[in-house]
Amino acid sequence: MSAVATRVFRSMSNGAWLISKSLNQILPNGELPRPTWAPVRLLKSWERAPMPTGIPRKTLSLCPECNREAAEAVISGEMPVTEFRDRPGIVEADIVEEAGRVLMRKACAKHGPFEDVLSNHPAFFRRMESLAFGRDFDCSDDERVHNHGANGIRRGRGTYLIVDLTNRCNMVCSPCYMDANAASFVHELDLADVQAIFERAVSFKPQREINVLFSGGEATLSPIFLDAIRHAKSVGFHRIHVTTNGIRFAQESDLAVRARDAGLHGVYLQFDGTSEEKNKHRGIANYMEVKRRALENIATAGMKATLQVSVVNGINNDGVGDIARFVSQNVETIHGVIFQPIMFCGRDENVATDERYSRRYPVSQIAYDLQAQTSIGWEPMRDWFPVSAYGAFAHLCDVLNPGAQLGSLFNDIHPDHGIFSPVLVNARTGETIPVAAFFNVEQFIRDIVQIADSGRGATIMKALLPASVMRNFDPDQAPSGFGLRQIRELLGDCFYRIAGSGEDWSKRAYSYSGPWKLVMVSAMMFQDAYIYDLSTISDSTTPVATQEGEINFCAYNGGRWRKVVEHLHQTASLGSWHRTHPRHQIYANGKRVDLGECSTTATQLVQIESERVTVQA
């Protein structure tokens, strides 16, 4: 587009927005509706409880040692679980900025001081906090679901409902937030447990769309893996996923097909790097062959994978750019990527202080490492946003569809713990560009909040949306062949994924077939006891559904609720389990996974070597 044409386009776009906004302001603001799934009417932006932000600030945290002692006291029978609820080892903590870092500091009268790093980029840290969307509704009628004292969930429905089917795993590797294969007992859900979990999941408000994530251990080892998927589907859950190391998906070419037929929508695949060297800590000699075969079989079954990357400083942090390139080159089979900095719990909870310091990887670091290790023009202060910004889109969908049976997906993870960057990838050429390079994402989010707050009728609000899209789109900076039509199609796909529902949701969610794919590159920091912030635990974010109710993922693992729950509800001792069940194969210490004959599928997956291949900006 010529310079003159660009000026005309921008002038017309801003003019259309201003005219629409002026006409909109003539009418009085409307009241937002009260859907049946919500405990009260929908909240306007200023009515939402704000997230705790600011530097410096005070909060409550855990003493790692007091928390450990309390959990061990429950396990040994010296303390009832009710006492662990009320006294999990709480101490006061300070979040401060010092020498270019954001730190958490706390001191226990018994065990002394603790300090750890939350961010190496204070300006980025503050920017994410400034863009946070407010909290979700307070929960109601949830007494039998969220009764966990100071660690109890008090707000929201969460975005992922994690269901750990088993504590058994076919690997023994680090990091492992649950220390799989190290317990002296087996903790495994049966179908009655699963049925009770999903019964509780729909028993309170707010009721929203949620991603079910079957996990473990290794979820695919559970004898009820497929039955659990079928049950979740039968009771109205359609966003059904599994998190897996991929071994069984690689070994059994039909497992993905059977899981898809049962109701599975997608797979979260453990993936720590694009070479054997970057994955040797996982203990499988042919790690990349396993991942490629798993991805092939998942794609052949008609599903996509989201890569889950555990990032450990000094081990694979210098390979995150290679992973981003791998995603771009395989975007037809990979939906997105989540970088998860190491969480010092489970197998890694007793790490020495110096090693913890050296291995700690603050969540904000991913934005700067991806900028340094790729050539797509990532700019951290322009291209990254708090994951809670998704809430603005969810809220608009709720306002536009007050008669919906369920609310939209609403992510209220704290901005210190979850960030994302929307990236546009051309599936045919691999061309990759951050969306914020040509579309003002920040202003678009603000526009959406303003549109939803107005409380106008759906017709007026829907008319304002295209005006906002036009004014925030810069055609000169957009990639060749990508215009307003393409961005409208992608936004339509995004809104459907947030708010769509029904038996055919999974099929329709995979129906977008354009060459340009929107990939969400995310980074999620889960809190261990050293960086634990109790002021954020009460938000649902990622609840784990257990026999003891739904518990925030960080409280379950970092706050040691897992140890308590699995001990209270253990299925059998390891010895008695092995007397009645065959031993499954465990891959460790450089062992190769037997994959049988080479795959004949046509799917081509590309390993990218950073020194030989670059992605066009």
Coordinates of C-alpha atoms in Angstrom, one line a residue, residues 28 54 56 99 111 205 253 256 266 268 287 291 305-306 311 320 374 376 470 489 549 556 562 566:
P28 CA -26.9 6.1 28.1
G54 CA 3.0 -3.0 42.5
P56 CA 7.3 -2.8 46.5
A99 CA 19.9 -4.2 41.4
H111 CA 14.1 -21.6 59.6
K205 CA -20.9 -20.9 40.0
S253 CA -0.2 -45.8 16.1
A256 CA -4.5 -41.2 19.1
G266 CA -5.8 -32.1 21.7
Y268 CA -0.1 -31.3 25.4
Y287 CA 13.8 -38.7 22.5
K291 CA 8.4 -36.9 19.8
A305 CA -0.4 -30.8 19.8
T306 CA 0.6 -28.0 22.1
V311 CA 12.8 -24.5 30.9
V320 CA 14.0 -21.8 23.3
T374 CA 15.2 -15.7 16.8
I376 CA 11.4 -12.6 13.6
M470 CA -9.6 -1.3 11.2
E489 CA -11.2 -14.6 10.0
G549 CA -11.9 -31.1 45.9
Y556 CA -1.3 -28.7 45.0
R562 CA -0.4 -33.4 46.5
E566 CA -2.2 -38.9 47.4

